[in-house]
């Protein structure tokens, strides 16, 4: 009975101006058309509603643009409290000065509750329908974050962070064994919670924070639980030098993950940043199917540099976009799309004329299907995709002349904020 | 009687958390303090209201941040209609493909009215209190823009554009003589209008669009009317090459203006961009007191590059910030400040480690006192400055811990939009 009701609620059509990516070069635009959701799964787009769907509810959004939900492939819920603050340092100093002291506060569940509530509320206001999120080392606070995310209706992978070295005493896990043990406890508590929207993801912070013993323990956990993994890679020159010193046997940063079996060999893996990945590192990412989470705003704000995203796309790597708060200062995935384009233009003009700037179609693809693929069939309105959609109202963006749907989408990407979001669906459920 | 009423209305105190620049390195912060406006002029800031002001009205803004109004030193009202559109070309192709066809439409006063209404309404919603604005070549449409700006209460220099070569027939002025004659007619009509907030500014588009004869004619007009001037300089490598071909006798782009006497010798002058200015050009800008309008968002969006703003500031040049719509895609001066910082970080990380990134204090200075100096004593709460102020409400930016006023200002710069603007004063008059 429950199931029947659920099926009814998640079977409907939306009508409006539809935009979605077929692939990175092809943006499909269907004006005043229907997209059908059946039992939470997209059944494609139609100019006229086919006979077999004529009895399902149709929600009309005349003059609105409807896009697949946006996928934030890398962000830190535990840093949102200082979003837009302390933006004056490079990565390692920034971690020590601003980030680690903030994350230590999440030992206090009351603080965590206040802070995560703000993060989840703001994430819900935006166009993000799926996110891959760092918590902190704390089991209880991370569970709390997962519960809040679960309620929000946004689908997410959330990670309890592992770190047993090179960080302040009040944040550092006592030992590799204790870190692994806490992670196991967290995973078992997650299993008890029976989450619907939220899943755990292994989250060794990055090589400088994780001893070899910890990485080995996490590799075992990964095999046991079959968990995906997120971490950071080749973000900053100082960080890369530190990894070189810590792991003299690794020829490149990514190999330090690979040596523990945590570079995508056994499970889907996201590496955030990849600003300075070497040819060998890129080749291994490709072999292992590693997802690159490109975070252009964060990479600018920490003066890291600009990742060669065009190269990754040309080589066929998996690439998505991340807001990476609080090195990034905005949860807006629209800004992530615009920033990816702008930074690629600056990279072209200032650093390397061989890599052409990203086009709108490509950056939009990254924020939808590109990152969405990490979740499965996510990020498109093609038949068989899970039904995530965002309805956009661009009436506030006045214009003295009429615009094409492609133009209206472009303008929204550069200029939209949460006021332009009229409705949001995840897996066929309306969450806003 | 009128005058007495006006004096009364423009004499008051505001109470709140005050932030303003003393110079580029020193940001003054006064918590829960008073700033006094007497007859439209700032009389300084006080922890306690001095006895002589105890009878003036005091508008209390508890917990609000009050800053000087922001100054947009370079923007194109006539391009706002395609703001956020067509962002796929470099400067010269972008002008020919998107900009010139749009500007040609302003021959139609009905179109101009619709388009300029939207521009002025949106400008008014933001934190901008002073702006230096390009119109089009059209006298009547430019007057219309000036009338709408006048009503808005924002103070502005507005320019009827001059261009008599290298542009489409429907936009190109018939001859140098006709362009000068129309400009004279426009100036006389401006004088008849008796504007209070709005003043005309000479606006030769840029060297590629202006014949030698036109520049000579404008130089004479400048001497006759004592007018300031705005134009573009060294924005893009293709543009610079074109100027080299058009002006073989000029050793550098700026010298082409100088040879007509239009490079700041006779009146205050703004040159937008200066991304690629040579040493000789920079030296001449310094000698002539030319203002650089730094437009980081536009320079990224057109893949021009990143101007060496730190160098200009170190050399003591006048520098302000511009939104430069519609190469820039946002009228927000908060974004201009943030973008100036971010782009300076990218320039440091990717191009030139000798120029340190801009600090918050410096970029805030550029958007207030730096650009404000073009208007006179504008952009600070020091005694003697014209009273422009913006009251900011940051309650929507929740935070689980308490923040200093400096932190709240930083966060607003990165994250504020027009919803955070509670009130706006220009020259002592409340306009929003």
Short mmCIF file of C-alpha atoms in Angstrom, two decimals, chain A residues 89-256:
data_model
loop_
_atom_site.label_atom_id
_atom_site.label_comp_id
_atom_site.label_asym_id
_atom_site.label_seq_id
_atom_site.Cartn_x
_atom_site.Cartn_y
_atom_site.Cartn_z
CA UNK A 89 46.35 31.88 3.06
CA UNK A 90 47.52 28.97 0.94
CA UNK A 91 46.34 25.43 1.55
CA UNK A 92 48.58 24.10 4.32
CA UNK A 93 48.59 27.31 6.36
CA UNK A 94 44.87 27.70 5.76
CA UNK A 95 44.25 24.20 7.11
CA UNK A 96 46.29 24.83 10.23
CA UNK A 97 45.02 28.34 10.89
CA UNK A 98 41.33 28.17 10.00
CA UNK A 99 40.18 24.69 9.13
CA UNK A 100 41.54 22.34 11.75
CA UNK A 101 40.55 24.58 14.72
CA UNK A 102 37.04 24.81 13.25
CA UNK A 103 36.71 21.08 12.64
CA UNK A 104 37.85 20.34 16.20
CA UNK A 105 34.65 22.04 17.41
CA UNK A 106 32.53 19.22 16.02
CA UNK A 107 33.42 17.10 19.04
CA UNK A 108 30.67 19.23 20.60
CA UNK A 109 27.39 17.85 19.27
CA UNK A 110 25.48 21.03 20.09
CA UNK A 111 27.86 23.06 17.97
CA UNK A 112 27.71 20.44 15.22
CA UNK A 113 23.93 20.56 15.23
CA UNK A 114 23.81 24.34 14.85
CA UNK A 115 26.47 24.38 12.17
CA UNK A 116 25.22 21.45 10.12
CA UNK A 117 21.65 22.76 10.28
CA UNK A 118 22.82 25.97 8.59
CA UNK A 119 24.77 24.02 5.96
CA UNK A 120 21.90 21.71 5.09
CA UNK A 121 19.33 24.51 4.98
CA UNK A 122 21.48 26.55 2.61
CA UNK A 123 22.31 23.54 0.44
CA UNK A 124 18.62 22.83 0.12
CA UNK A 125 17.91 26.36 -1.10
CA UNK A 126 20.24 25.92 -4.07
CA UNK A 127 20.08 23.83 -7.24
CA UNK A 128 22.10 20.93 -5.81
CA UNK A 129 20.27 17.59 -5.75
CA UNK A 130 23.26 15.31 -5.09
CA UNK A 131 26.41 16.01 -3.12
CA UNK A 132 29.54 14.27 -1.92
CA UNK A 133 30.42 15.68 1.45
CA UNK A 134 33.23 15.69 4.00
CA UNK A 135 32.22 15.72 7.66
CA UNK A 136 34.90 15.61 10.38
CA UNK A 137 36.67 12.81 12.25
CA UNK A 138 33.79 12.70 14.75
CA UNK A 139 31.45 9.72 14.48
CA UNK A 140 28.46 11.26 16.25
CA UNK A 141 28.65 14.61 14.49
CA UNK A 142 28.95 12.90 11.12
CA UNK A 143 25.89 10.79 11.87
CA UNK A 144 24.04 13.94 12.82
CA UNK A 145 25.00 15.51 9.50
CA UNK A 146 23.75 12.40 7.73
CA UNK A 147 20.44 12.58 9.56
CA UNK A 148 19.98 16.21 8.58
CA UNK A 149 20.89 15.44 4.99
CA UNK A 150 18.48 12.49 5.00
CA UNK A 151 15.65 14.80 6.08
CA UNK A 152 16.53 17.34 3.42
CA UNK A 153 15.76 14.93 0.61
CA UNK A 154 19.04 15.68 -1.14
CA UNK A 155 20.94 12.50 -1.99
CA UNK A 156 24.45 12.46 -0.63
CA UNK A 157 27.53 10.50 0.13
CA UNK A 158 28.83 11.69 3.49
CA UNK A 159 32.21 10.81 4.95
CA UNK A 160 33.56 10.61 8.45
CA UNK A 161 37.08 11.95 7.96
CA UNK A 162 40.16 9.91 8.83
CA UNK A 163 43.35 11.67 9.95
CA UNK A 164 46.01 10.37 12.32
CA UNK A 165 48.99 12.65 11.70
CA UNK A 166 50.07 16.22 10.94
CA UNK A 167 47.12 17.87 12.58
CA UNK A 168 46.38 19.42 15.99
CA UNK A 169 46.05 17.14 18.97
CA UNK A 170 42.37 17.91 19.54
CA UNK A 171 41.50 16.83 16.00
CA UNK A 172 44.01 14.04 15.43
CA UNK A 173 42.77 10.49 15.86
CA UNK A 174 44.77 8.65 18.50
CA UNK A 175 46.14 5.97 16.23
CA UNK A 176 45.53 4.28 12.92
CA UNK A 177 43.82 1.43 14.70
CA UNK A 178 41.51 3.77 16.59
CA UNK A 179 40.64 5.65 13.42
CA UNK A 180 39.74 2.42 11.63
CA UNK A 181 37.80 1.19 14.63
CA UNK A 182 35.81 4.43 14.83
CA UNK A 183 35.12 4.20 11.12
CA UNK A 184 33.80 0.69 11.55
CA UNK A 185 31.61 1.84 14.42
CA UNK A 186 30.33 4.68 12.25
CA UNK A 187 29.59 2.31 9.35
CA UNK A 188 27.67 -0.04 11.62
CA UNK A 189 25.64 2.87 13.02
CA UNK A 190 24.91 4.00 9.46
CA UNK A 191 23.66 0.52 8.62
CA UNK A 192 21.31 0.62 11.65
CA UNK A 193 19.91 4.00 10.58
CA UNK A 194 18.63 2.53 7.32
CA UNK A 195 19.12 5.79 5.43
CA UNK A 196 17.31 6.21 2.17
CA UNK A 197 19.01 9.28 0.66
CA UNK A 198 22.37 9.21 2.36
CA UNK A 199 25.23 6.76 2.09
CA UNK A 200 28.64 6.60 3.76
CA UNK A 201 31.85 7.12 1.83
CA UNK A 202 35.40 6.42 3.00
CA UNK A 203 37.17 9.72 3.59
CA UNK A 204 40.88 9.70 4.33
CA UNK A 205 41.48 13.46 4.38
CA UNK A 206 44.62 13.39 2.24
CA UNK A 207 48.02 11.71 2.32
CA UNK A 208 49.64 14.29 4.66
CA UNK A 209 47.00 13.51 7.33
CA UNK A 210 46.98 9.70 6.97
CA UNK A 211 49.71 7.27 8.03
CA UNK A 212 50.48 4.19 5.95
CA UNK A 213 48.93 2.05 8.68
CA UNK A 214 45.70 4.01 8.51
CA UNK A 215 45.53 3.70 4.74
CA UNK A 216 46.04 -0.07 4.99
CA UNK A 217 43.28 -0.35 7.55
CA UNK A 218 40.92 1.68 5.37
CA UNK A 219 41.73 -0.50 2.36
CA UNK A 220 40.60 -3.52 4.35
CA UNK A 221 37.42 -1.75 5.42
CA UNK A 222 36.76 -0.79 1.82
CA UNK A 223 36.96 -4.39 0.70
CA UNK A 224 34.81 -5.54 3.58
CA UNK A 225 32.06 -2.94 3.13
CA UNK A 226 32.43 -2.23 -0.60
CA UNK A 227 32.62 1.50 -0.01
CA UNK A 228 33.43 4.30 -2.42
CA UNK A 229 36.12 6.77 -1.40
CA UNK A 230 36.80 10.52 -1.57
CA UNK A 231 40.01 12.39 -0.93
CA UNK A 232 42.24 15.22 -2.19
CA UNK A 233 45.00 15.11 -4.79
CA UNK A 234 47.67 17.45 -6.17
CA UNK A 235 45.95 20.65 -5.12
CA UNK A 236 48.89 22.83 -4.12
CA UNK A 237 52.65 22.83 -4.73
CA UNK A 238 53.51 22.93 -1.02
CA UNK A 239 51.19 19.99 -0.38
CA UNK A 240 52.76 17.99 -3.21
CA UNK A 241 56.24 18.65 -1.82
CA UNK A 242 55.07 17.47 1.60
CA UNK A 243 53.71 14.25 0.11
CA UNK A 244 57.03 13.72 -1.67
CA UNK A 245 58.79 13.93 1.70
CA UNK A 246 56.26 11.72 3.49
CA UNK A 247 56.15 9.05 0.77
CA UNK A 248 59.59 8.82 -0.79
CA UNK A 249 58.65 5.55 -2.48
CA UNK A 250 55.74 7.02 -4.39
CA UNK A 251 56.78 8.41 -7.77
CA UNK A 252 53.83 10.78 -7.69
CA UNK A 253 51.12 11.83 -5.24
CA UNK A 254 48.43 9.53 -6.66
CA UNK A 255 50.77 6.59 -6.31
CA UNK A 256 50.74 7.07 -2.56
#
